[in-house]
PDB file of N, CA and C in Angstrom:
ATOM      1  N   MET A   1      31.369  12.080 219.759  1.00  0.00           N
ATOM      2  CA  MET A   1      29.983  11.851 219.736  1.00  0.00           C
ATOM      3  C   MET A   1      29.445  13.301 219.034  1.00  0.00           C
ATOM      4  N   LEU A   2      28.646  13.353 218.173  1.00  0.00           N
ATOM      5  CA  LEU A   2      28.274  14.448 217.393  1.00  0.00           C
ATOM      6  C   LEU A   2      26.947  14.947 218.177  1.00  0.00           C
ATOM      7  N   LEU A   3      26.891  16.082 218.597  1.00  0.00           N
ATOM      8  CA  LEU A   3      25.655  16.564 219.081  1.00  0.00           C
ATOM      9  C   LEU A   3      24.593  17.150 218.201  1.00  0.00           C
ATOM     10  N   ASP A   4      23.791  16.608 217.444  1.00  0.00           N
ATOM     11  CA  ASP A   4      23.100  17.083 216.415  1.00  0.00           C
ATOM     12  C   ASP A   4      22.047  18.133 216.705  1.00  0.00           C
ATOM     13  N   ASN A   5      21.365  17.856 217.997  1.00  0.00           N
ATOM     14  CA  ASN A   5      20.385  18.634 218.553  1.00  0.00           C
ATOM     15  C   ASN A   5      20.760  19.757 219.428  1.00  0.00           C
ATOM     16  N   SER A   6      21.969  20.348 219.450  1.00  0.00           N
ATOM     17  CA  SER A   6      22.719  21.283 220.227  1.00  0.00           C
ATOM     18  C   SER A   6      21.889  22.689 219.900  1.00  0.00           C
ATOM     19  N   GLY A   7      21.188  22.889 218.795  1.00  0.00           N
ATOM     20  CA  GLY A   7      20.605  24.068 218.460  1.00  0.00           C
ATOM     21  C   GLY A   7      21.558  25.192 217.849  1.00  0.00           C
ATOM     22  N   LEU A   8      22.795  24.798 217.880  1.00  0.00           N
ATOM     23  CA  LEU A   8      23.967  25.682 217.360  1.00  0.00           C
ATOM     24  C   LEU A   8      24.182  25.707 215.894  1.00  0.00           C
ATOM     25  N   ILE A   9      24.080  24.382 215.386  1.00  0.00           N
ATOM     26  CA  ILE A   9      24.236  23.977 213.911  1.00  0.00           C
ATOM     27  C   ILE A   9      23.337  24.962 213.025  1.00  0.00           C
ATOM     28  N   GLY A  10      24.285  25.828 212.144  1.00  0.00           N
ATOM     29  CA  GLY A  10      23.547  26.701 211.190  1.00  0.00           C
ATOM     30  C   GLY A  10      23.539  28.107 211.569  1.00  0.00           C
ATOM     31  N   LEU A  11      23.826  28.419 212.904  1.00  0.00           N
ATOM     32  CA  LEU A  11      23.627  29.611 213.512  1.00  0.00           C
ATOM     33  C   LEU A  11      24.991  30.450 212.972  1.00  0.00           C
ATOM     34  N   ARG A  12      24.551  31.745 212.596  1.00  0.00           N
ATOM     35  CA  ARG A  12      25.648  32.648 212.187  1.00  0.00           C
ATOM     36  C   ARG A  12      26.012  33.728 213.157  1.00  0.00           C
ATOM     37  N   SER A  13      27.290  34.259 213.080  1.00  0.00           N
ATOM     38  CA  SER A  13      27.674  35.173 214.087  1.00  0.00           C
ATOM     39  C   SER A  13      28.839  35.934 213.589  1.00  0.00           C
ATOM     40  N   ASP A  14      29.165  37.217 213.761  1.00  0.00           N
ATOM     41  CA  ASP A  14      30.309  37.782 213.511  1.00  0.00           C
ATOM     42  C   ASP A  14      31.463  37.125 214.502  1.00  0.00           C
ATOM     43  N   LEU A  15      32.761  37.238 213.889  1.00  0.00           N
ATOM     44  CA  LEU A  15      33.799  36.749 214.881  1.00  0.00           C
ATOM     45  C   LEU A  15      34.009  37.236 216.070  1.00  0.00           C
ATOM     46  N   GLY A  16      34.029  38.525 216.064  1.00  0.00           N
ATOM     47  CA  GLY A  16      34.056  39.422 217.452  1.00  0.00           C
ATOM     48  C   GLY A  16      33.029  38.826 218.520  1.00  0.00           C
ATOM     49  N   HIS A  17      31.740  38.835 218.035  1.00  0.00           N
ATOM     50  CA  HIS A  17      30.789  38.514 219.039  1.00  0.00           C
ATOM     51  C   HIS A  17      30.845  37.017 219.401  1.00  0.00           C
ATOM     52  N   LEU A  18      31.215  35.969 218.563  1.00  0.00           N
ATOM     53  CA  LEU A  18      31.250  34.801 218.755  1.00  0.00           C
ATOM     54  C   LEU A  18      32.304  34.593 219.618  1.00  0.00           C
ATOM     55  N   ASP A  19      33.535  35.231 219.472  1.00  0.00           N
ATOM     56  CA  ASP A  19      34.747  35.052 220.353  1.00  0.00           C
ATOM     57  C   ASP A  19      34.363  35.524 221.854  1.00  0.00           C
ATOM     58  N   GLU A  20      33.754  36.672 221.923  1.00  0.00           N
ATOM     59  CA  GLU A  20      33.097  37.292 223.052  1.00  0.00           C
ATOM     60  C   GLU A  20      32.224  36.421 223.941  1.00  0.00           C
ATOM     61  N   SER A  21      31.240  36.091 223.216  1.00  0.00           N
ATOM     62  CA  SER A  21      30.347  35.072 223.839  1.00  0.00           C
ATOM     63  C   SER A  21      30.748  33.824 224.431  1.00  0.00           C
ATOM     64  N   GLY A  22      31.719  33.225 223.297  1.00  0.00           N
ATOM     65  CA  GLY A  22      32.426  31.895 223.668  1.00  0.00           C
ATOM     66  C   GLY A  22      33.163  32.108 225.008  1.00  0.00           C
ATOM     67  N   ASP A  23      33.985  33.201 225.140  1.00  0.00           N
ATOM     68  CA  ASP A  23      34.841  33.286 226.042  1.00  0.00           C
ATOM     69  C   ASP A  23      34.025  33.577 227.498  1.00  0.00           C
ATOM     70  N   LYS A  24      32.930  34.087 227.431  1.00  0.00           N
ATOM     71  CA  LYS A  24      32.107  34.269 228.688  1.00  0.00           C
ATOM     72  C   LYS A  24      31.729  32.923 229.249  1.00  0.00           C
ATOM     73  N   LEU A  25      31.734  31.880 228.258  1.00  0.00           N
ATOM     74  CA  LEU A  25      31.251  30.533 228.841  1.00  0.00           C
ATOM     75  C   LEU A  25      32.399  29.610 228.865  1.00  0.00           C
ATOM     76  N   GLY A  26      33.535  30.102 228.724  1.00  0.00           N
ATOM     77  CA  GLY A  26      34.777  29.171 228.740  1.00  0.00           C
ATOM     78  C   GLY A  26      35.231  28.664 227.656  1.00  0.00           C
ATOM     79  N   PHE A  27      34.883  28.992 226.352  1.00  0.00           N
ATOM     80  CA  PHE A  27      35.248  28.391 225.072  1.00  0.00           C
ATOM     81  C   PHE A  27      36.545  29.228 224.865  1.00  0.00           C
ATOM     82  N   VAL A  28      37.279  28.425 224.035  1.00  0.00           N
ATOM     83  CA  VAL A  28      38.666  28.969 223.485  1.00  0.00           C
ATOM     84  C   VAL A  28      38.741  28.689 222.234  1.00  0.00           C
ATOM     85  N   ARG A  29      39.020  29.755 221.243  1.00  0.00           N
ATOM     86  CA  ARG A  29      39.335  29.475 219.858  1.00  0.00           C
ATOM     87  C   ARG A  29      40.775  29.072 219.799  1.00  0.00           C
ATOM     88  N   TRP A  30      40.856  27.595 219.467  1.00  0.00           N
ATOM     89  CA  TRP A  30      42.300  27.115 219.527  1.00  0.00           C
ATOM     90  C   TRP A  30      42.705  26.960 217.865  1.00  0.00           C
ATOM     91  N   GLN A  31      42.122  26.340 217.121  1.00  0.00           N
ATOM     92  CA  GLN A  31      42.435  26.069 215.929  1.00  0.00           C
ATOM     93  C   GLN A  31      41.763  27.093 214.944  1.00  0.00           C
ATOM     94  N   TRP A  32      42.578  27.719 214.136  1.00  0.00           N
ATOM     95  CA  TRP A  32      41.877  28.592 213.134  1.00  0.00           C
ATOM     96  C   TRP A  32      42.811  28.777 211.974  1.00  0.00           C
ATOM     97  N   GLU A  33      42.189  29.069 210.920  1.00  0.00           N
ATOM     98  CA  GLU A  33      42.981  29.383 209.633  1.00  0.00           C
ATOM     99  C   GLU A  33      42.008  30.652 208.954  1.00  0.00           C
ATOM    100  N   TYR A  34      42.125  30.731 207.651  1.00  0.00           N
ATOM    101  CA  TYR A  34      41.498  32.040 207.131  1.00  0.00           C
ATOM    102  C   TYR A  34      39.924  31.599 207.027  1.00  0.00           C
ATOM    103  N   ARG A  35      39.557  30.529 206.818  1.00  0.00           N
ATOM    104  CA  ARG A  35      38.218  30.505 206.772  1.00  0.00           C
ATOM    105  C   ARG A  35      37.365  29.499 207.798  1.00  0.00           C
ATOM    106  N   ARG A  36      38.235  28.837 208.596  1.00  0.00           N
ATOM    107  CA  ARG A  36      37.628  27.927 209.563  1.00  0.00           C
ATOM    108  C   ARG A  36      38.236  28.257 210.999  1.00  0.00           C
ATOM    109  N   ALA A  37      37.198  27.867 212.045  1.00  0.00           N
ATOM    110  CA  ALA A  37      37.731  28.210 213.360  1.00  0.00           C
ATOM    111  C   ALA A  37      37.112  27.050 214.322  1.00  0.00           C
ATOM    112  N   THR A  38      37.817  26.529 215.273  1.00  0.00           N
ATOM    113  CA  THR A  38      37.263  25.635 216.108  1.00  0.00           C
ATOM    114  C   THR A  38      37.394  26.191 217.629  1.00  0.00           C
ATOM    115  N   TYR A  39      36.205  26.026 218.139  1.00  0.00           N
ATOM    116  CA  TYR A  39      36.042  26.690 219.710  1.00  0.00           C
ATOM    117  C   TYR A  39      35.976  25.433 220.484  1.00  0.00           C
ATOM    118  N   ASP A  40      36.826  25.256 221.540  1.00  0.00           N
ATOM    119  CA  ASP A  40      36.864  24.112 222.537  1.00  0.00           C
ATOM    120  C   ASP A  40      36.559  24.652 223.986  1.00  0.00           C
ATOM    121  N   LEU A  41      35.852  23.779 224.584  1.00  0.00           N
ATOM    122  CA  LEU A  41      35.573  23.787 226.289  1.00  0.00           C
ATOM    123  C   LEU A  41      35.840  22.724 226.870  1.00  0.00           C
ATOM    124  N   LYS A  42      36.839  22.851 227.748  1.00  0.00           N
ATOM    125  CA  LYS A  42      37.287  21.562 228.381  1.00  0.00           C
ATOM    126  C   LYS A  42      36.312  21.421 229.655  1.00  0.00           C
ATOM    127  N   LEU A  43      35.984  20.164 229.707  1.00  0.00           N
ATOM    128  CA  LEU A  43      35.003  19.636 230.933  1.00  0.00           C
ATOM    129  C   LEU A  43      35.495  18.472 231.590  1.00  0.00           C
ATOM    130  N   HIS A  44      35.874  18.619 232.819  1.00  0.00           N
ATOM    131  CA  HIS A  44      36.544  17.738 233.715  1.00  0.00           C
ATOM    132  C   HIS A  44      35.620  16.739 234.563  1.00  0.00           C
ATOM    133  N   ASP A  45      35.744  15.549 234.402  1.00  0.00           N
ATOM    134  CA  ASP A  45      34.814  14.524 235.160  1.00  0.00           C
ATOM    135  C   ASP A  45      35.855  14.164 236.237  1.00  0.00           C
ATOM    136  N   ARG A  46      35.412  14.696 237.557  1.00  0.00           N
ATOM    137  CA  ARG A  46      35.916  14.115 238.881  1.00  0.00           C
ATOM    138  C   ARG A  46      35.801  12.601 239.104  1.00  0.00           C
ATOM    139  N   THR A  47      34.708  12.112 238.556  1.00  0.00           N
ATOM    140  CA  THR A  47      34.304  10.767 239.060  1.00  0.00           C
ATOM    141  C   THR A  47      35.463   9.851 238.442  1.00  0.00           C
ATOM    142  N   ASN A  48      35.779   9.977 237.206  1.00  0.00           N
ATOM    143  CA  ASN A  48      36.883   9.122 236.692  1.00  0.00           C
ATOM    144  C   ASN A  48      38.035   9.759 236.284  1.00  0.00           C
ATOM    145  N   ASN A  49      38.354  11.047 236.764  1.00  0.00           N
ATOM    146  CA  ASN A  49      39.349  11.923 236.347  1.00  0.00           C
ATOM    147  C   ASN A  49      39.792  11.985 235.073  1.00  0.00           C
ATOM    148  N   GLU A  50      38.833  12.247 234.145  1.00  0.00           N
ATOM    149  CA  GLU A  50      38.979  12.248 232.721  1.00  0.00           C
ATOM    150  C   GLU A  50      38.494  13.646 232.182  1.00  0.00           C
ATOM    151  N   ASP A  51      39.246  14.106 231.182  1.00  0.00           N
ATOM    152  CA  ASP A  51      38.839  15.362 230.610  1.00  0.00           C
ATOM    153  C   ASP A  51      38.053  15.060 229.292  1.00  0.00           C
ATOM    154  N   TYR A  52      37.158  16.041 229.042  1.00  0.00           N
ATOM    155  CA  TYR A  52      36.407  15.869 227.878  1.00  0.00           C
ATOM    156  C   TYR A  52      36.339  17.218 227.210  1.00  0.00           C
ATOM    157  N   PHE A  53      36.146  17.388 225.907  1.00  0.00           N
ATOM    158  CA  PHE A  53      36.305  18.609 225.225  1.00  0.00           C
ATOM    159  C   PHE A  53      34.912  18.605 224.483  1.00  0.00           C
ATOM    160  N   LEU A  54      34.265  19.774 224.605  1.00  0.00           N
ATOM    161  CA  LEU A  54      33.083  20.307 223.756  1.00  0.00           C
ATOM    162  C   LEU A  54      33.726  21.195 222.582  1.00  0.00           C
ATOM    163  N   ARG A  55      33.450  20.552 221.186  1.00  0.00           N
ATOM    164  CA  ARG A  55      34.261  21.235 220.127  1.00  0.00           C
ATOM    165  C   ARG A  55      33.053  21.570 219.274  1.00  0.00           C
ATOM    166  N   ILE A  56      33.286  23.006 219.002  1.00  0.00           N
ATOM    167  CA  ILE A  56      32.305  23.615 217.945  1.00  0.00           C
ATOM    168  C   ILE A  56      33.080  24.078 216.819  1.00  0.00           C
ATOM    169  N   THR A  57      32.686  23.560 215.561  1.00  0.00           N
ATOM    170  CA  THR A  57      33.446  23.857 214.398  1.00  0.00           C
ATOM    171  C   THR A  57      32.736  24.913 213.634  1.00  0.00           C
ATOM    172  N   THR A  58      33.428  25.861 213.189  1.00  0.00           N
ATOM    173  CA  THR A  58      32.691  26.903 212.278  1.00  0.00           C
ATOM    174  C   THR A  58      33.402  27.208 211.074  1.00  0.00           C
ATOM    175  N   ARG A  59      32.795  27.924 209.909  1.00  0.00           N
ATOM    176  CA  ARG A  59      33.242  28.136 208.811  1.00  0.00           C
ATOM    177  C   ARG A  59      32.880  29.765 208.507  1.00  0.00           C
ATOM    178  N   ALA A  60      33.920  30.440 207.941  1.00  0.00           N
ATOM    179  CA  ALA A  60      33.621  31.892 207.514  1.00  0.00           C
ATOM    180  C   ALA A  60      32.823  31.767 206.314  1.00  0.00           C
ATOM    181  N   VAL A  61      31.618  32.600 206.364  1.00  0.00           N
ATOM    182  CA  VAL A  61      30.685  32.640 205.150  1.00  0.00           C
ATOM    183  C   VAL A  61      30.842  33.822 204.452  1.00  0.00           C
ATOM    184  N   GLU A  62      31.389  34.938 205.210  1.00  0.00           N
ATOM    185  CA  GLU A  62      31.685  36.251 204.787  1.00  0.00           C
ATOM    186  C   GLU A  62      33.036  36.787 205.249  1.00  0.00           C
ATOM    187  N   GLY A  63      33.919  37.161 204.593  1.00  0.00           N
ATOM    188  CA  GLY A  63      35.141  37.813 204.973  1.00  0.00           C
ATOM    189  C   GLY A  63      36.077  36.526 205.510  1.00  0.00           C
ATOM    190  N   LYS A  64      37.249  37.093 206.206  1.00  0.00           N
ATOM    191  CA  LYS A  64      38.283  36.017 206.702  1.00  0.00           C
ATOM    192  C   LYS A  64      38.386  36.332 208.207  1.00  0.00           C
ATOM    193  N   LEU A  65      38.998  35.332 208.680  1.00  0.00           N
ATOM    194  CA  LEU A  65      39.106  35.306 210.178  1.00  0.00           C
ATOM    195  C   LEU A  65      39.840  36.573 210.959  1.00  0.00           C
ATOM    196  N   GLU A  66      40.711  37.104 210.128  1.00  0.00           N
ATOM    197  CA  GLU A  66      41.566  38.129 210.792  1.00  0.00           C
ATOM    198  C   GLU A  66      40.561  39.425 211.046  1.00  0.00           C
ATOM    199  N   ASN A  67      39.501  39.408 210.466  1.00  0.00           N
ATOM    200  CA  ASN A  67      38.438  40.461 210.626  1.00  0.00           C
ATOM    201  C   ASN A  67      37.565  40.233 211.575  1.00  0.00           C
ATOM    202  N   PRO A  68      37.240  41.016 212.534  1.00  0.00           N
ATOM    203  CA  PRO A  68      36.326  40.588 213.669  1.00  0.00           C
ATOM    204  C   PRO A  68      34.891  40.849 213.161  1.00  0.00           C
ATOM    205  N   HIS A  69      34.723  41.468 211.755  1.00  0.00           N
ATOM    206  CA  HIS A  69      33.292  41.525 211.365  1.00  0.00           C
ATOM    207  C   HIS A  69      33.084  40.335 210.456  1.00  0.00           C
ATOM    208  N   ALA A  70      33.985  39.306 210.300  1.00  0.00           N
ATOM    209  CA  ALA A  70      33.753  38.262 209.490  1.00  0.00           C
ATOM    210  C   ALA A  70      32.429  37.353 209.913  1.00  0.00           C
ATOM    211  N   ILE A  71      31.688  36.915 209.073  1.00  0.00           N
ATOM    212  CA  ILE A  71      30.504  36.243 209.597  1.00  0.00           C
ATOM    213  C   ILE A  71      30.866  34.646 209.487  1.00  0.00           C
ATOM    214  N   LEU A  72      30.690  33.961 210.641  1.00  0.00           N
ATOM    215  CA  LEU A  72      30.901  32.453 210.666  1.00  0.00           C
ATOM    216  C   LEU A  72      29.550  31.775 210.827  1.00  0.00           C
ATOM    217  N   GLU A  73      29.612  30.737 210.394  1.00  0.00           N
ATOM    218  CA  GLU A  73      28.389  29.543 210.501  1.00  0.00           C
ATOM    219  C   GLU A  73      28.907  28.545 211.299  1.00  0.00           C
ATOM    220  N   VAL A  74      28.167  28.124 212.216  1.00  0.00           N
ATOM    221  CA  VAL A  74      28.448  26.740 213.180  1.00  0.00           C
ATOM    222  C   VAL A  74      28.187  25.577 212.225  1.00  0.00           C
ATOM    223  N   GLU A  75      29.166  24.710 211.989  1.00  0.00           N
ATOM    224  CA  GLU A  75      29.052  23.554 211.186  1.00  0.00           C
ATOM    225  C   GLU A  75      28.572  22.400 211.949  1.00  0.00           C
ATOM    226  N   ALA A  76      29.431  22.281 213.005  1.00  0.00           N
ATOM    227  CA  ALA A  76      29.159  20.946 213.803  1.00  0.00           C
ATOM    228  C   ALA A  76      29.458  21.144 215.187  1.00  0.00           C
ATOM    229  N   VAL A  77      28.802  20.149 216.023  1.00  0.00           N
ATOM    230  CA  VAL A  77      29.236  20.414 217.619  1.00  0.00           C
ATOM    231  C   VAL A  77      29.497  18.973 217.958  1.00  0.00           C
ATOM    232  N   TYR A  78      30.654  18.721 218.572  1.00  0.00           N
ATOM    233  CA  TYR A  78      31.091  17.228 218.962  1.00  0.00           C
ATOM    234  C   TYR A  78      31.508  17.428 220.410  1.00  0.00           C
ATOM    235  N   ILE A  79      31.478  16.120 220.989  1.00  0.00           N
ATOM    236  CA  ILE A  79      31.912  15.895 222.435  1.00  0.00           C
ATOM    237  C   ILE A  79      33.048  14.661 222.238  1.00  0.00           C
ATOM    238  N   GLY A  80      34.061  14.751 223.051  1.00  0.00           N
ATOM    239  CA  GLY A  80      34.896  13.732 222.945  1.00  0.00           C
ATOM    240  C   GLY A  80      35.735  13.536 224.242  1.00  0.00           C
ATOM    241  N   ARG A  81      36.267  12.284 224.538  1.00  0.00           N
ATOM    242  CA  ARG A  81      37.305  12.162 225.586  1.00  0.00           C
ATOM    243  C   ARG A  81      38.767  12.469 225.265  1.00  0.00           C
ATOM    244  N   ALA A  82      39.342  13.262 225.952  1.00  0.00           N
ATOM    245  CA  ALA A  82      40.739  13.526 225.565  1.00  0.00           C
ATOM    246  C   ALA A  82      41.679  12.463 225.879  1.00  0.00           C
ATOM    247  N   THR A  83      42.650  12.359 224.879  1.00  0.00           N
ATOM    248  CA  THR A  83      43.598  11.162 224.846  1.00  0.00           C
ATOM    249  C   THR A  83      44.965  11.804 225.020  1.00  0.00           C
ATOM    250  N   PHE A  84      45.828  10.781 225.529  1.00  0.00           N
ATOM    251  CA  PHE A  84      47.047  11.334 225.635  1.00  0.00           C
ATOM    252  C   PHE A  84      48.009  11.038 224.307  1.00  0.00           C
ATOM    253  N   PRO A  85      49.001  11.723 223.829  1.00  0.00           N
ATOM    254  CA  PRO A  85      49.450  13.028 224.237  1.00  0.00           C
ATOM    255  C   PRO A  85      48.391  14.099 223.834  1.00  0.00           C
ATOM    256  N   HIS A  86      47.713  13.879 222.698  1.00  0.00           N
ATOM    257  CA  HIS A  86      46.752  14.947 222.300  1.00  0.00           C
ATOM    258  C   HIS A  86      45.897  14.278 221.405  1.00  0.00           C
ATOM    259  N   GLY A  87      44.523  14.626 221.326  1.00  0.00           N
ATOM    260  CA  GLY A  87      43.591  14.122 220.606  1.00  0.00           C
ATOM    261  C   GLY A  87      42.296  14.125 221.301  1.00  0.00           C
ATOM    262  N   LEU A  88      41.172  13.636 220.515  1.00  0.00           N
ATOM    263  CA  LEU A  88      39.865  13.480 221.038  1.00  0.00           C
ATOM    264  C   LEU A  88      39.388  12.016 220.577  1.00  0.00           C
ATOM    265  N   ASP A  89      38.765  11.388 221.599  1.00  0.00           N
ATOM    266  CA  ASP A  89      38.186  10.126 221.202  1.00  0.00           C
ATOM    267  C   ASP A  89      36.587  10.347 221.176  1.00  0.00           C
ATOM    268  N   TYR A  90      36.231  10.428 219.911  1.00  0.00           N
ATOM    269  CA  TYR A  90      34.677  10.617 219.954  1.00  0.00           C
ATOM    270  C   TYR A  90      33.726   9.461 219.955  1.00  0.00           C
ATOM    271  N   GLU A  91      34.405   8.280 220.082  1.00  0.00           N
ATOM    272  CA  GLU A  91      33.596   6.950 220.176  1.00  0.00           C
ATOM    273  C   GLU A  91      33.250   6.638 221.598  1.00  0.00           C
ATOM    274  N   SER A  92      34.079   6.882 222.578  1.00  0.00           N
ATOM    275  CA  SER A  92      33.893   6.733 224.165  1.00  0.00           C
ATOM    276  C   SER A  92      32.549   7.245 224.371  1.00  0.00           C
ATOM    277  N   PRO A  93      31.918   6.245 225.446  1.00  0.00           N
ATOM    278  CA  PRO A  93      30.812   6.863 226.133  1.00  0.00           C
ATOM    279  C   PRO A  93      31.084   8.135 226.735  1.00  0.00           C
ATOM    280  N   ILE A  94      30.025   9.111 226.843  1.00  0.00           N
ATOM    281  CA  ILE A  94      30.276  10.232 227.662  1.00  0.00           C
ATOM    282  C   ILE A  94      29.387  10.134 228.785  1.00  0.00           C
ATOM    283  N   PRO A  95      30.126  10.561 230.070  1.00  0.00           N
ATOM    284  CA  PRO A  95      29.321  10.333 231.313  1.00  0.00           C
ATOM    285  C   PRO A  95      27.989  11.367 231.215  1.00  0.00           C
ATOM    286  N   SER A  96      26.891  11.147 231.883  1.00  0.00           N
ATOM    287  CA  SER A  96      25.799  11.968 231.932  1.00  0.00           C
ATOM    288  C   SER A  96      26.142  13.330 232.413  1.00  0.00           C
ATOM    289  N   THR A  97      27.062  13.440 233.566  1.00  0.00           N
ATOM    290  CA  THR A  97      27.262  14.554 234.149  1.00  0.00           C
ATOM    291  C   THR A  97      27.849  15.647 233.121  1.00  0.00           C
ATOM    292  N   ILE A  98      28.806  15.013 232.189  1.00  0.00           N
ATOM    293  CA  ILE A  98      29.476  15.896 231.276  1.00  0.00           C
ATOM    294  C   ILE A  98      28.573  16.191 230.177  1.00  0.00           C
ATOM    295  N   LEU A  99      27.649  15.112 229.699  1.00  0.00           N
ATOM    296  CA  LEU A  99      26.684  15.542 228.790  1.00  0.00           C
ATOM    297  C   LEU A  99      25.815  16.447 229.201  1.00  0.00           C
ATOM    298  N   ASN A 100      25.280  16.454 230.374  1.00  0.00           N
ATOM    299  CA  ASN A 100      24.383  17.675 230.853  1.00  0.00           C
ATOM    300  C   ASN A 100      25.316  18.896 230.735  1.00  0.00           C
ATOM    301  N   ALA A 101      26.257  18.927 231.422  1.00  0.00           N
ATOM    302  CA  ALA A 101      27.192  20.288 231.361  1.00  0.00           C
ATOM    303  C   ALA A 101      27.284  20.621 230.014  1.00  0.00           C
ATOM    304  N   ALA A 102      27.705  19.908 228.991  1.00  0.00           N
ATOM    305  CA  ALA A 102      27.884  20.364 227.461  1.00  0.00           C
ATOM    306  C   ALA A 102      26.506  20.837 227.030  1.00  0.00           C
ATOM    307  N   THR A 103      25.482  20.225 227.294  1.00  0.00           N
ATOM    308  CA  THR A 103      24.134  20.526 226.725  1.00  0.00           C
ATOM    309  C   THR A 103      23.908  22.025 227.522  1.00  0.00           C
ATOM    310  N   GLN A 104      24.177  22.249 228.628  1.00  0.00           N
ATOM    311  CA  GLN A 104      23.789  23.417 229.231  1.00  0.00           C
ATOM    312  C   GLN A 104      24.617  24.517 228.582  1.00  0.00           C
ATOM    313  N   ARG A 105      25.887  24.305 228.425  1.00  0.00           N
ATOM    314  CA  ARG A 105      26.733  25.456 227.822  1.00  0.00           C
ATOM    315  C   ARG A 105      26.180  25.690 226.369  1.00  0.00           C
ATOM    316  N   THR A 106      25.899  24.704 225.686  1.00  0.00           N
ATOM    317  CA  THR A 106      25.387  24.919 224.274  1.00  0.00           C
ATOM    318  C   THR A 106      24.146  25.694 224.327  1.00  0.00           C
ATOM    319  N   GLN A 107      23.280  25.544 225.222  1.00  0.00           N
ATOM    320  CA  GLN A 107      22.137  26.259 225.380  1.00  0.00           C
ATOM    321  C   GLN A 107      22.254  27.888 225.711  1.00  0.00           C
ATOM    322  N   GLU A 108      23.393  27.900 226.532  1.00  0.00           N
ATOM    323  CA  GLU A 108      23.720  29.246 226.980  1.00  0.00           C
ATOM    324  C   GLU A 108      24.333  29.992 225.679  1.00  0.00           C
ATOM    325  N   LEU A 109      25.086  29.289 224.919  1.00  0.00           N
ATOM    326  CA  LEU A 109      25.690  29.939 223.851  1.00  0.00           C
ATOM    327  C   LEU A 109      24.758  30.279 222.718  1.00  0.00           C
ATOM    328  N   VAL A 110      23.726  29.395 222.588  1.00  0.00           N
ATOM    329  CA  VAL A 110      22.582  29.807 221.656  1.00  0.00           C
ATOM    330  C   VAL A 110      21.829  31.075 222.032  1.00  0.00           C
ATOM    331  N   LYS A 111      21.719  31.164 223.373  1.00  0.00           N
ATOM    332  CA  LYS A 111      21.042  32.432 223.657  1.00  0.00           C
ATOM    333  C   LYS A 111      21.933  33.649 223.571  1.00  0.00           C
ATOM    334  N   LEU A 112      23.253  33.594 223.782  1.00  0.00           N
ATOM    335  CA  LEU A 112      24.076  34.748 223.616  1.00  0.00           C
ATOM    336  C   LEU A 112      24.183  35.083 222.107  1.00  0.00           C
ATOM    337  N   LEU A 113      23.976  34.054 221.142  1.00  0.00           N
ATOM    338  CA  LEU A 113      24.213  34.369 219.804  1.00  0.00           C
ATOM    339  C   LEU A 113      22.936  34.765 219.065  1.00  0.00           C
ATOM    340  N   SER A 114      21.810  34.360 219.810  1.00  0.00           N
ATOM    341  CA  SER A 114      20.502  34.757 219.166  1.00  0.00           C
ATOM    342  C   SER A 114      20.164  36.131 219.335  1.00  0.00           C
TER     343      SER A 114
END
């Protein structure tokens, strides 16, 4: 599921600040290359014992990712159910408790990056 109204899309931040802010909220920069980075936050639903991931994709608009001063822009925010052995199902319905937690974290990240 694409979260169009997250408030994050289009925000810009330097890599160091984005890493630090994301880390405070539990995001991990997993996938990255010279110009793109993906930040994931694992959310566990105790009701159905399923894991969901809030994923934020970014692109470097100035510099390269090995430089903490590189400027990244948030391109998209997704949430999906984890599938075995690895992957995300973006089509599955998201429980309201998970969606609320994801919304809260995105709002907190917006505040840290603003």
